[in-house]
CSV table of C-alpha atoms (C1' of nucleotides) in Angstrom, one decimal:
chain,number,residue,atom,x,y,z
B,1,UNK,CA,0.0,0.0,0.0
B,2,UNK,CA,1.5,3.2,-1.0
B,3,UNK,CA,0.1,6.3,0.9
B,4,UNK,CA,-3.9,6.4,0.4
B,5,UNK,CA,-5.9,8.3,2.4
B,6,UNK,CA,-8.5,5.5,2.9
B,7,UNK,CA,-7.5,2.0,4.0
B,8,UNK,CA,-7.7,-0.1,0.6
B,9,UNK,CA,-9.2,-3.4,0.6
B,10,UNK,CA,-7.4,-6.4,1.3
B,11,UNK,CA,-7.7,-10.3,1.0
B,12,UNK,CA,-7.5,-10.5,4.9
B,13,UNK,CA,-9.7,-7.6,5.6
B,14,UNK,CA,-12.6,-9.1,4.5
B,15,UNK,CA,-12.1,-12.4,5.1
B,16,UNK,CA,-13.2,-11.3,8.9
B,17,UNK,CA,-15.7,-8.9,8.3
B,18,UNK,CA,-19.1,-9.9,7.0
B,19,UNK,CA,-21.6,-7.8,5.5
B,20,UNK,CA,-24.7,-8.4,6.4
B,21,UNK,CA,-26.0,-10.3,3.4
B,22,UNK,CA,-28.7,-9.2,1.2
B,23,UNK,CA,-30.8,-12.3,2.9
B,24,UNK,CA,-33.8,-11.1,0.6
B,25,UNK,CA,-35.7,-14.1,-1.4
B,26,UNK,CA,-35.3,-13.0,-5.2
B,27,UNK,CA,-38.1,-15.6,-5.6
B,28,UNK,CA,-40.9,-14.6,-3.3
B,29,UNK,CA,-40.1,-10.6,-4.4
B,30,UNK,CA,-40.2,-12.0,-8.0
B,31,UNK,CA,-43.5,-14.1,-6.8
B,32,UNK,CA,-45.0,-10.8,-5.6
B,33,UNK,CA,-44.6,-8.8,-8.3
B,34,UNK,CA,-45.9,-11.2,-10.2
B,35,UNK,CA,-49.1,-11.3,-8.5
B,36,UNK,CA,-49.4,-7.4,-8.3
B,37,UNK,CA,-50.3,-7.2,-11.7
B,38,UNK,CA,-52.1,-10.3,-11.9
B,39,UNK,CA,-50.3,-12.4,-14.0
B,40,UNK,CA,-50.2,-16.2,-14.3
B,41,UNK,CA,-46.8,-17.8,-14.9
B,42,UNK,CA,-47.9,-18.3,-18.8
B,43,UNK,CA,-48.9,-14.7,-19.3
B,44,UNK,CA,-45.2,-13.8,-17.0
B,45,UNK,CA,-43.6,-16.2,-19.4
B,46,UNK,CA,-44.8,-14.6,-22.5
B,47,UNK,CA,-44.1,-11.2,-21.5
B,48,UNK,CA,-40.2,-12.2,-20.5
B,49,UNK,CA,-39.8,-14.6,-22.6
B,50,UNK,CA,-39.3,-17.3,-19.8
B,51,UNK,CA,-40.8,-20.9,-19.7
B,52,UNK,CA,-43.1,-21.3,-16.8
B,53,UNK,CA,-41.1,-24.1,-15.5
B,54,UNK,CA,-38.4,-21.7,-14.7
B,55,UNK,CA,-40.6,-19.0,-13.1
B,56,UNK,CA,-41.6,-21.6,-11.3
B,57,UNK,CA,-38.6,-22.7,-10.4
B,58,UNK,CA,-37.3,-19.4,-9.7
B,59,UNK,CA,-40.2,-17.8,-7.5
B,60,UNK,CA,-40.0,-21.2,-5.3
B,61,UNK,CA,-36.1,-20.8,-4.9
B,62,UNK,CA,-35.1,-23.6,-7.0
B,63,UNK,CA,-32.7,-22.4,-8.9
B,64,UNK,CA,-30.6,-18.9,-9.4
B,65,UNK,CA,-31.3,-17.4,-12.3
B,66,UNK,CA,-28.5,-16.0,-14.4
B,67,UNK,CA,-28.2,-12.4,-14.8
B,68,UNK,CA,-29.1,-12.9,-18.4
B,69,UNK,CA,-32.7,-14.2,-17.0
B,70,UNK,CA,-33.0,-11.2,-14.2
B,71,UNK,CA,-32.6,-8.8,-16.8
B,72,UNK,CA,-35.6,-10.2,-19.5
B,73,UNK,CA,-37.8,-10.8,-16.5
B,74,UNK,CA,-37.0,-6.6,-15.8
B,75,UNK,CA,-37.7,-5.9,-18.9
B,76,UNK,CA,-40.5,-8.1,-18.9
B,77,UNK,CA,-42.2,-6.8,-15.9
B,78,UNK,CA,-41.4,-3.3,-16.7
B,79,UNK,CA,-39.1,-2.8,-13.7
B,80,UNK,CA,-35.9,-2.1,-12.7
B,81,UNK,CA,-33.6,-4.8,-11.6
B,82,UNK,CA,-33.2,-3.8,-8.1
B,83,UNK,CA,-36.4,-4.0,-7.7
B,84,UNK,CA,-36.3,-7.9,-8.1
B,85,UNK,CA,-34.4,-8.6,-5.0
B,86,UNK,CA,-34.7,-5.3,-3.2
B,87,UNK,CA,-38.1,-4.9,-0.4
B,88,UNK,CA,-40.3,-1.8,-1.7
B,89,UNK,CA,-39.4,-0.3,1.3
B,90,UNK,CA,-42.4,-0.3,2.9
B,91,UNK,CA,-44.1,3.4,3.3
B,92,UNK,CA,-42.5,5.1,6.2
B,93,UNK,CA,-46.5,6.6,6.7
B,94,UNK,CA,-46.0,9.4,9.2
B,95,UNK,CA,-49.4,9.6,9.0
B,96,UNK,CA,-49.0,13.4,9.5
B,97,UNK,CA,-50.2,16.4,7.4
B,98,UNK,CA,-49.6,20.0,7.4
B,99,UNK,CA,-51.8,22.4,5.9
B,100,UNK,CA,-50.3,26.4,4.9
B,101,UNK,CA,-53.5,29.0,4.6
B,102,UNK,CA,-52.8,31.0,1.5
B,103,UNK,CA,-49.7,33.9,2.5
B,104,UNK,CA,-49.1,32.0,6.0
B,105,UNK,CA,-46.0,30.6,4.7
B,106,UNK,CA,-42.5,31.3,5.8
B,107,UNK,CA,-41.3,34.1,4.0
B,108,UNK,CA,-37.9,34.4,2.4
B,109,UNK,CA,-36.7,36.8,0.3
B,110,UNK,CA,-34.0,37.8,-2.5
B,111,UNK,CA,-33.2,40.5,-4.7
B,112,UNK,CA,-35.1,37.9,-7.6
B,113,UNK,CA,-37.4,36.4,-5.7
B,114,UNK,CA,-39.9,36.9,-2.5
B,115,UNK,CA,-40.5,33.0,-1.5
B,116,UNK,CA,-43.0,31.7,0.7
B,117,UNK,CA,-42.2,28.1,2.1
B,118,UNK,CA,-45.0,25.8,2.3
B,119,UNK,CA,-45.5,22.8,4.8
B,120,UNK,CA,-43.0,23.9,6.9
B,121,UNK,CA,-44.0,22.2,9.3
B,122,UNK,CA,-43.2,18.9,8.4
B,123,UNK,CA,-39.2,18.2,8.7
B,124,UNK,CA,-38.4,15.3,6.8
B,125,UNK,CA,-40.7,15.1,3.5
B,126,UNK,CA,-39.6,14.5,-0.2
B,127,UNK,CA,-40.6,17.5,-1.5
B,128,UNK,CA,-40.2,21.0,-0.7
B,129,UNK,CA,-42.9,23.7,-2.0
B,130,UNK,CA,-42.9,27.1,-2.1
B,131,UNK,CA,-45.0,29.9,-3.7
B,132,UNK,CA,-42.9,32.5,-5.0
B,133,UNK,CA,-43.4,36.0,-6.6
B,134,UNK,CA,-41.0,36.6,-9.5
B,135,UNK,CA,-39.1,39.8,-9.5
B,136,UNK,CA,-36.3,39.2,-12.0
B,137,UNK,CA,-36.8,40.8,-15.2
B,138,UNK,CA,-33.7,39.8,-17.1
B,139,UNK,CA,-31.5,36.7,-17.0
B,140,UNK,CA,-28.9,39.0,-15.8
B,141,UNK,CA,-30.4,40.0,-13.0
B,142,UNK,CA,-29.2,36.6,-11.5
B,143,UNK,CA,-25.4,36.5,-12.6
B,144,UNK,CA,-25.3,33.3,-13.8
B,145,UNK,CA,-27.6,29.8,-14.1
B,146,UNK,CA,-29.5,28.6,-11.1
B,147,UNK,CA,-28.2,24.8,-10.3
B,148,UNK,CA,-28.7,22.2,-7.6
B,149,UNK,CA,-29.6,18.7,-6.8
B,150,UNK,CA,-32.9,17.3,-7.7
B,151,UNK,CA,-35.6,17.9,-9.8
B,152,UNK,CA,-37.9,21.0,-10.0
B,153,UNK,CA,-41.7,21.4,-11.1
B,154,UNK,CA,-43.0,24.4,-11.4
B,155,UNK,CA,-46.6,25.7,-12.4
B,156,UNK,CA,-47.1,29.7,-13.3
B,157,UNK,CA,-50.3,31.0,-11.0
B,158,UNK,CA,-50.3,34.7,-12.5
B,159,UNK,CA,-48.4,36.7,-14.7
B,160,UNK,CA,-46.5,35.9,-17.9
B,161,UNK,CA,-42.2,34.6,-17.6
B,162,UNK,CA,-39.7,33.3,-19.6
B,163,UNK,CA,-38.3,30.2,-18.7
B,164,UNK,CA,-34.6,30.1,-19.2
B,165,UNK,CA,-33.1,26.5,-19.3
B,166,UNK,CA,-29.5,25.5,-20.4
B,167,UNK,CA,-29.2,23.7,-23.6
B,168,UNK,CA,-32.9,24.8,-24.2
B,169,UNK,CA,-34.7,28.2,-26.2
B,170,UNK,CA,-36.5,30.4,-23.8
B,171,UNK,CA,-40.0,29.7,-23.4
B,172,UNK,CA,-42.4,31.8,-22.6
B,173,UNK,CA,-45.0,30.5,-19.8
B,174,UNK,CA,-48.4,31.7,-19.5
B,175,UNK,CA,-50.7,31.1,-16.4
B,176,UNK,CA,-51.8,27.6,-16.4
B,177,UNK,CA,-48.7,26.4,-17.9
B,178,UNK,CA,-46.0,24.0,-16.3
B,179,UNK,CA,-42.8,22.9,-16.6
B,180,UNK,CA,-40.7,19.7,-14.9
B,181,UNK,CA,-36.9,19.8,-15.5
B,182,UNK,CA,-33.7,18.4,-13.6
B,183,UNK,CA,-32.4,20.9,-11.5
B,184,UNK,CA,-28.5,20.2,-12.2
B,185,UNK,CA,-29.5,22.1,-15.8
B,186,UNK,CA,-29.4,25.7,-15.4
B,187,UNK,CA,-31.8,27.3,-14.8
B,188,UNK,CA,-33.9,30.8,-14.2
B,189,UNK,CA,-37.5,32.2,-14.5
B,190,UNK,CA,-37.6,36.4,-15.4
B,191,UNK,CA,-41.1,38.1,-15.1
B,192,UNK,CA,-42.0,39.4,-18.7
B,193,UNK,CA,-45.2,41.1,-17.9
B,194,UNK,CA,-45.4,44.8,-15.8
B,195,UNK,CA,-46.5,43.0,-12.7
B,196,UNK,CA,-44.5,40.5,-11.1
B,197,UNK,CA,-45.3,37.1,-11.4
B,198,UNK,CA,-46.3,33.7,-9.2
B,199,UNK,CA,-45.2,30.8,-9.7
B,200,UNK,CA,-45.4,27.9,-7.0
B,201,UNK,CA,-42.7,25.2,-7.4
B,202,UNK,CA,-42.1,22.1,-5.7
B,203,UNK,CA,-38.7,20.6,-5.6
B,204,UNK,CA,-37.2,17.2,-4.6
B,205,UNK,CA,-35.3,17.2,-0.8
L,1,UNK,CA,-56.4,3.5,-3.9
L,2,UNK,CA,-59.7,2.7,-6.5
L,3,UNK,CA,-59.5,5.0,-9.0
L,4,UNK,CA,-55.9,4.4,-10.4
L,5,UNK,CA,-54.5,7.8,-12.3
L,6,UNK,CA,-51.6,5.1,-14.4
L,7,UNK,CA,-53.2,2.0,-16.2
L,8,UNK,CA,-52.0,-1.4,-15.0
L,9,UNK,CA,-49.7,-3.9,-16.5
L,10,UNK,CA,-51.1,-6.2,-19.4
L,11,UNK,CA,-49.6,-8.6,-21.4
L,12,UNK,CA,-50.4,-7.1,-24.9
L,13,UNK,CA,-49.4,-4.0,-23.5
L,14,UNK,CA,-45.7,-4.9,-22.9
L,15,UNK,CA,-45.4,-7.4,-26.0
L,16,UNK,CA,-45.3,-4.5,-28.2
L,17,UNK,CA,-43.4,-1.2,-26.1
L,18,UNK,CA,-40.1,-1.8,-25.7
L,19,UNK,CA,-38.1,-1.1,-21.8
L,20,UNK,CA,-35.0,0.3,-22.7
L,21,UNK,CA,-32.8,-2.3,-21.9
L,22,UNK,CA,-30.1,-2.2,-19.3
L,23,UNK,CA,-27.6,-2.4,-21.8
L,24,UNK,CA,-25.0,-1.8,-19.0
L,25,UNK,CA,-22.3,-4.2,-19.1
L,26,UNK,CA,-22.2,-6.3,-15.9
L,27,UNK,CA,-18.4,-7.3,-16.7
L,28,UNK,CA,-17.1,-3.9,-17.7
L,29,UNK,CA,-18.8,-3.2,-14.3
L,30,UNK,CA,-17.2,-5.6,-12.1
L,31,UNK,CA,-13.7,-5.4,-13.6
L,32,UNK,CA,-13.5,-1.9,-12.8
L,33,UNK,CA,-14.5,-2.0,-9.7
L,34,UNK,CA,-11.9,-5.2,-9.0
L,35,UNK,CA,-9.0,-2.1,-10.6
L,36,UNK,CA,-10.5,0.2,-8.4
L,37,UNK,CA,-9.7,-1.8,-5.2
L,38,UNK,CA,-5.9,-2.7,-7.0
L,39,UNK,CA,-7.4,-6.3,-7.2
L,40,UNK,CA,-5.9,-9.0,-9.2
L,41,UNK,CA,-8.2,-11.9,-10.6
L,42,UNK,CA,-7.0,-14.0,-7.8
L,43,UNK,CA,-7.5,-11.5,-4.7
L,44,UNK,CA,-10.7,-10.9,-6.2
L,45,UNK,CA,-11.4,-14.8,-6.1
L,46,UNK,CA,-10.4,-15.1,-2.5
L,47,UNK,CA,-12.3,-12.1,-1.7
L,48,UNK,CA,-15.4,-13.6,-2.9
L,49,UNK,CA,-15.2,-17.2,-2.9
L,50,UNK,CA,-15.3,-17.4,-6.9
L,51,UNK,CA,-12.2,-19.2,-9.0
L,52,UNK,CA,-10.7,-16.9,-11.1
L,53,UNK,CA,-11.9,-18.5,-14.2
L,54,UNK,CA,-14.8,-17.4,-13.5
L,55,UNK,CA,-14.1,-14.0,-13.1
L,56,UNK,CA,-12.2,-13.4,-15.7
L,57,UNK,CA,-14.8,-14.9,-18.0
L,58,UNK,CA,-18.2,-12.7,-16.3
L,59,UNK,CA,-15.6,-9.6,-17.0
L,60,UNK,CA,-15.1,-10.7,-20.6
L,61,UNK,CA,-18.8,-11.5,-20.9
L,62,UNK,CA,-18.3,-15.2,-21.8
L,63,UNK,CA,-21.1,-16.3,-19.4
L,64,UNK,CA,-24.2,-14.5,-16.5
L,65,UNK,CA,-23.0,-14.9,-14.0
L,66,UNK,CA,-26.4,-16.6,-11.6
L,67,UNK,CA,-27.5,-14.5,-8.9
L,68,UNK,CA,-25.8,-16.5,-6.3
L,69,UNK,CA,-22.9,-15.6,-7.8
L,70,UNK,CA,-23.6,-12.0,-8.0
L,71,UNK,CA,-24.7,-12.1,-4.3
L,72,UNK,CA,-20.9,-13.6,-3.5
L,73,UNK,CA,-19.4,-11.2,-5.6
L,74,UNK,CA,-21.4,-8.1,-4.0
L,75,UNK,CA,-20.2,-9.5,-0.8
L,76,UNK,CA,-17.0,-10.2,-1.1
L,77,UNK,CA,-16.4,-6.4,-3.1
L,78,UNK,CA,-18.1,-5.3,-0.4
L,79,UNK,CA,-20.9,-3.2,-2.7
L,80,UNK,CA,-24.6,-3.2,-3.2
L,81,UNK,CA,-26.0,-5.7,-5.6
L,82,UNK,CA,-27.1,-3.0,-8.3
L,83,UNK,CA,-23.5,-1.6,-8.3
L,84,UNK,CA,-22.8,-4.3,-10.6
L,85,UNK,CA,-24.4,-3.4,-13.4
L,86,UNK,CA,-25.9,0.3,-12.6
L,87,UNK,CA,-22.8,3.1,-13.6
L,88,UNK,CA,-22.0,5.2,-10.9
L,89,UNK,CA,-24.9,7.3,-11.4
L,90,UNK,CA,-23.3,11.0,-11.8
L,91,UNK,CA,-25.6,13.3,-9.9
L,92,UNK,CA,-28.3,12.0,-12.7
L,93,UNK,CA,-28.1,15.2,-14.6
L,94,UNK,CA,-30.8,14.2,-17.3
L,95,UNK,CA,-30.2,17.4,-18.2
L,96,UNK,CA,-33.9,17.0,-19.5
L,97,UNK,CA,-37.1,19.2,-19.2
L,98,UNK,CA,-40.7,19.1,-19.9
L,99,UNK,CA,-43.1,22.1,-20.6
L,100,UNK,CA,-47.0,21.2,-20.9
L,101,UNK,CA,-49.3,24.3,-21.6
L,102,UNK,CA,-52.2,24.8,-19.9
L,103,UNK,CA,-54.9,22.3,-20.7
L,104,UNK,CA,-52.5,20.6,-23.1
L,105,UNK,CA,-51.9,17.6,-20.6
L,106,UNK,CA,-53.0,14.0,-20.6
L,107,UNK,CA,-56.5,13.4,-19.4
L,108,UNK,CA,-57.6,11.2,-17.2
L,109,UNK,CA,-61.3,10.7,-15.9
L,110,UNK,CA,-62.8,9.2,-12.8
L,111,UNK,CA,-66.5,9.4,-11.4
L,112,UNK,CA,-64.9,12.1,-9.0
L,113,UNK,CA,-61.8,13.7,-10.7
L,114,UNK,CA,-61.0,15.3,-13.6
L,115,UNK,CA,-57.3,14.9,-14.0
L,116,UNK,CA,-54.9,16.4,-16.5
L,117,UNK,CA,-51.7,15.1,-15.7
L,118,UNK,CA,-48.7,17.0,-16.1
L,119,UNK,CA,-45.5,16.8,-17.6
L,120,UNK,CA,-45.6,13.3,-19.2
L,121,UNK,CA,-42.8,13.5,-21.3
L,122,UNK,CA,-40.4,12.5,-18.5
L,123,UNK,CA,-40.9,9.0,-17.7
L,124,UNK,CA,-38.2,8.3,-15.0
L,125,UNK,CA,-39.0,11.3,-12.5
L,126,UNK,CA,-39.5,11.8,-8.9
L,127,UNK,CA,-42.4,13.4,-8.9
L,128,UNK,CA,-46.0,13.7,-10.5
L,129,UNK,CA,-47.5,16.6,-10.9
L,130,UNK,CA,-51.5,16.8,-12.1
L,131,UNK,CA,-54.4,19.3,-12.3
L,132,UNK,CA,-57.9,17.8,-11.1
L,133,UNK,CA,-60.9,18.9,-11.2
L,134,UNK,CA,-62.9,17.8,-8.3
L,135,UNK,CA,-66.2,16.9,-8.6
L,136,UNK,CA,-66.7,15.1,-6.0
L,137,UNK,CA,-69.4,17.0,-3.4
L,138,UNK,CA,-69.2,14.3,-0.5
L,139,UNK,CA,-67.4,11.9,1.4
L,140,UNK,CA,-69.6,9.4,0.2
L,141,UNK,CA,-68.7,10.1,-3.9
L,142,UNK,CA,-65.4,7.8,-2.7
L,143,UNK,CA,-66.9,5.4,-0.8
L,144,UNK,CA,-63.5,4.7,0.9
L,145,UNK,CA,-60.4,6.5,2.4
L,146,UNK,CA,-58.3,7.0,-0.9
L,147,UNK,CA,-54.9,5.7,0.3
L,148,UNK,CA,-51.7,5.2,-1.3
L,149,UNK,CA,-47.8,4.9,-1.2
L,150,UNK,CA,-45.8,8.3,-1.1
L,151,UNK,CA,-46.3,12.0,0.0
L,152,UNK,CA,-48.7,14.1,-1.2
L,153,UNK,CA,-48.9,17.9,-2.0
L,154,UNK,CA,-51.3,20.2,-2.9
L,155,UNK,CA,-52.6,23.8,-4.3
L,156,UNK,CA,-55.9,25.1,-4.7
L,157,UNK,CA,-56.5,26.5,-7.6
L,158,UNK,CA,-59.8,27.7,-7.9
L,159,UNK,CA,-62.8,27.3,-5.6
L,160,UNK,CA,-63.6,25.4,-2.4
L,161,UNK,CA,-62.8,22.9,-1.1
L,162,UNK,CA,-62.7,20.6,2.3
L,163,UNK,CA,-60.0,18.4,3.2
L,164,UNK,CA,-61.0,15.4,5.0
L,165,UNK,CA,-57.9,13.6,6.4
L,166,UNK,CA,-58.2,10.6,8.3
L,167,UNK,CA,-57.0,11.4,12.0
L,168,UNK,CA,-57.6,15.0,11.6
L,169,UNK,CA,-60.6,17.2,11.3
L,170,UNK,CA,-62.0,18.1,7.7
L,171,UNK,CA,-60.3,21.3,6.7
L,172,UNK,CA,-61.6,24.0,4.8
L,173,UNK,CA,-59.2,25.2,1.6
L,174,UNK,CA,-59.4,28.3,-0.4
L,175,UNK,CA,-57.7,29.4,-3.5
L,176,UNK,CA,-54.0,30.1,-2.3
L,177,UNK,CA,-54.1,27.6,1.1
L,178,UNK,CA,-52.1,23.9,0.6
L,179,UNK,CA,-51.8,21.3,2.2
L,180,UNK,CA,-49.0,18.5,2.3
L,181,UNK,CA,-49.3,15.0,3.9
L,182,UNK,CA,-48.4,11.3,3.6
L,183,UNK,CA,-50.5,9.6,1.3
L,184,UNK,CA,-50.4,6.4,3.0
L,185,UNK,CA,-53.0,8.5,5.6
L,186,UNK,CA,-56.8,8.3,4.2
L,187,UNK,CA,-56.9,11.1,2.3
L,188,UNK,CA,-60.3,12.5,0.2
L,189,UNK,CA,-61.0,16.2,-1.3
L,190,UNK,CA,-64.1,17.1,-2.2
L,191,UNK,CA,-65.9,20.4,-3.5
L,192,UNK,CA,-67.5,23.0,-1.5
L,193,UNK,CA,-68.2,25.6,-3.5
L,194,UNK,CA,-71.4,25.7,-6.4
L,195,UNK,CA,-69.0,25.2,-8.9
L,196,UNK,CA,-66.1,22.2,-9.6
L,197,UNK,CA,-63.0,23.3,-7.7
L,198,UNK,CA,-59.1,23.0,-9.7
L,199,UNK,CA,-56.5,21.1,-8.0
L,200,UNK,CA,-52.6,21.3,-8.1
L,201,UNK,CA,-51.2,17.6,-7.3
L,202,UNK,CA,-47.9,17.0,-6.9
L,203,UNK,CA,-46.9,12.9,-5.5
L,204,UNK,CA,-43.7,11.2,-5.2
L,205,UNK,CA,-43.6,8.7,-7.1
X,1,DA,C1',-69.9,-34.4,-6.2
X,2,DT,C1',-67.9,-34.6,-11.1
X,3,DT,C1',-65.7,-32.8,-14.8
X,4,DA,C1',-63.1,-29.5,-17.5
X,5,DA,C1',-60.0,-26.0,-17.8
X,6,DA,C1',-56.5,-23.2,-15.9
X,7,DA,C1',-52.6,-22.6,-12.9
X,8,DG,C1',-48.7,-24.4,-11.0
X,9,DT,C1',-45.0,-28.0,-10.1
X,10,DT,C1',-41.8,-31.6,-11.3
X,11,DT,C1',-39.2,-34.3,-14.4
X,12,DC,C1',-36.1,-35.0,-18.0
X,13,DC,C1',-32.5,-33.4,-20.9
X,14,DA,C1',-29.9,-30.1,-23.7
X,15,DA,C1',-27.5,-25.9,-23.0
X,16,DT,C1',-24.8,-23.1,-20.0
X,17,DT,C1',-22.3,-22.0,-15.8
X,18,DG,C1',-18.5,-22.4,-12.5
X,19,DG,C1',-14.1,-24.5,-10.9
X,20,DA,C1',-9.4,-26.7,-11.6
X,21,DA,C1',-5.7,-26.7,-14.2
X,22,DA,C1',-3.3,-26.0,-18.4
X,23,DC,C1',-2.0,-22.4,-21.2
X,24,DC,C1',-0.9,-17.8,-22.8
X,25,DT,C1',0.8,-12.7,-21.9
X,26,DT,C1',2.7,-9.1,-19.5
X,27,DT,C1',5.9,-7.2,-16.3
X,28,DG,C1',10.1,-6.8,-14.0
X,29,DT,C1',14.8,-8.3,-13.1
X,30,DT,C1',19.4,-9.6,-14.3
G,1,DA,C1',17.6,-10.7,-24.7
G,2,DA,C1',16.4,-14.5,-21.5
G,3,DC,C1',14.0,-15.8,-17.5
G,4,DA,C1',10.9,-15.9,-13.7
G,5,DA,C1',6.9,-14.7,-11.7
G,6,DA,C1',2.5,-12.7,-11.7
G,7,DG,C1',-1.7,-11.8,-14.0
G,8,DG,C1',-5.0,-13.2,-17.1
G,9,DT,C1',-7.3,-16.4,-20.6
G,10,DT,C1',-8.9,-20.8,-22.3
G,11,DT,C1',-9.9,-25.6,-22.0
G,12,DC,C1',-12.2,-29.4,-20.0
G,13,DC,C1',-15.7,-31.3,-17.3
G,14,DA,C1',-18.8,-31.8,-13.4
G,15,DA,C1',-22.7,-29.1,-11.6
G,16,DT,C1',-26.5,-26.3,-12.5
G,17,DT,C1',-29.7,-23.8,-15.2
G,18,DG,C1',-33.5,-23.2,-18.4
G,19,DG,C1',-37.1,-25.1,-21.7
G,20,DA,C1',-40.6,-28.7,-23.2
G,21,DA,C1',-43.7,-31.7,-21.7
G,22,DA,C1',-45.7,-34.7,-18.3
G,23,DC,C1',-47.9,-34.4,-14.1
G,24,DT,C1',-50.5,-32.5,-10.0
G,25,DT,C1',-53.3,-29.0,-7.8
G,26,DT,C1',-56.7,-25.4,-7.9
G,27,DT,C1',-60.6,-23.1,-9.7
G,28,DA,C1',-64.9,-22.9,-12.0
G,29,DA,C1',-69.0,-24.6,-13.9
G,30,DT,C1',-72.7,-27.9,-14.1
DNA sequence: ATTAAAAGTTTCCAATTGGAAACCTTTGTT
DNA sequence: AACAAAGGTTTCCAATTGGAAACTTTTAAT
């Protein structure tokens, strides 16, 4: 070992060490999905491409199917491969809810942008939504491209903007209209009408 | 939930679209993870339990590898089962957007909703955004809790509307007000006002 | 209850995987 | 350059998978 930062794997390291092993059944997960959409093992076959006999086989633990296999049933079932051997991890239902009267939100403001967080109240959720009244009336009046993790929807409540995306033409947005785009691409909203405009947005956490 | 937005799985369905297939290559995969811990064939086969044979031959794609084997192979590399075959997924950047004009989305209609869903285009995203018009004018119109996995957020639009939440007291909503909860919670809206009330949705998917 | 059809399991066997060892290739040393 | 050692590939074969068909169980209908 020369002089890495991190200790680097070695034979004897993980000789000792087990990790706890992924003691899912690819057969009954396989089994279950299966059933969620109501198929028999003919109709499963025909959409994978799979005899019977080795869903059978498969779903009752029998045999381990190649990769090869795992990747047509995917296809087959429409899912992801993970998904074959992984739980859906079951809904963590917090069985809360938190309602925001119209202009009770948290404010927060910028020189672009007066924001009003909704459902503060609620720490850990997926998405984060906020109401916001559109200032900016120029790309320039933000410097440079908006950017960060996750994806953004966004739905214009009044007024008229331009949507400014990277690798895209401006678009012009009228009330009504919405737009869904990954947030990693650059992006910015200008106001193009005399008033400022509202848009409410919901991002991913 | 009884009144499904997204149509279930049937078998003429899936013979004719195509799933993109995972054309990622499992060996390419494993062989650079094994360079990426400085393994050699034979480390690697004492890490895992595999012969070396074998190894070389899943990294040259000669043969798929059976789950079991994957499962050792996870294990002994000390990784997740989908980091075999899933690329080191780089911040996801679709770098992709989706613009739908008002009233220009898919419909979708139930006894109780109206639905134009939002932002189609985009198949693989986090979260799905709809406009509904609620008809609905009582509990009743549902017969049951609707109830469902994920978290749920929404925007009145137009109209009145109450909020019936199962733990909670029914809520009144106005134009502006929002409310955010886990969908797993019996959730209903229905219609208040003399006319049909308009809906934001957003749900993680 | 009886029968027919559908769904699921097991058997049998050809095709493929996985391991041991032989066989190449590359790297490093003199 | 020649050699040795390490790393990697290919061969050969026993073990296992995957498909076709036989067989058993379940469901539905009379």
């Amino acid at each position: 070992m020369t002089t890495d930062i991190y200790p680097s794997m070695t034979v004897a390291d993980n000789e000792q060490k087990e990790r706890p092993v992924e003691k899912m059944q690819l057969g009954k997960q396989v089994k279950a999905i299966r059933k969620q959409n109501n198929l028999t093992l003919e109709e499963a076959g025909k959409l994978t491409g799979l005899a019977r006999s080795t869903l059978s086989k498969i779903e009752n633990e029998q045999i381990s199917p190649t990769f090869a296999v795992m990747q047509k049933l995917a296809a087959g079932l429409n899912i992801d491969i993970p998904q074959l051997f992984t739980k859906p991890e079951k809904a963590q239902a917090t069985g809360r809810r938190d309602i925001t009267k119209s202009g009770q939100g948290v404010p927060h403001l910028t020189p672009t942008y007066e924001h009003e967080l909704l459902s503060t109240q609620l720490s850990q959720k997926k998405m984060m939504p906020y109401r916001s009244r559109v200032h900016a009336r120029s790309f320039d009046d933000y410097g440079d491209w908006v950017r960060h993790e996750g994806e953004e929807f966004l739905l214009v409540l009044e007024g008229e903007v331009e949507l400014y995306t990277e690798f895209y033409e401006p678009t012009k947005l009228t009330v009504g209209d919405s737009a869904y785009y990954d947030a990693m691409m650059g992006h910015v909203v200008i106001s193009t009408s005399s008033e400022d405009a509202l848009i409410l947005w919901v991002t991913t956490s």
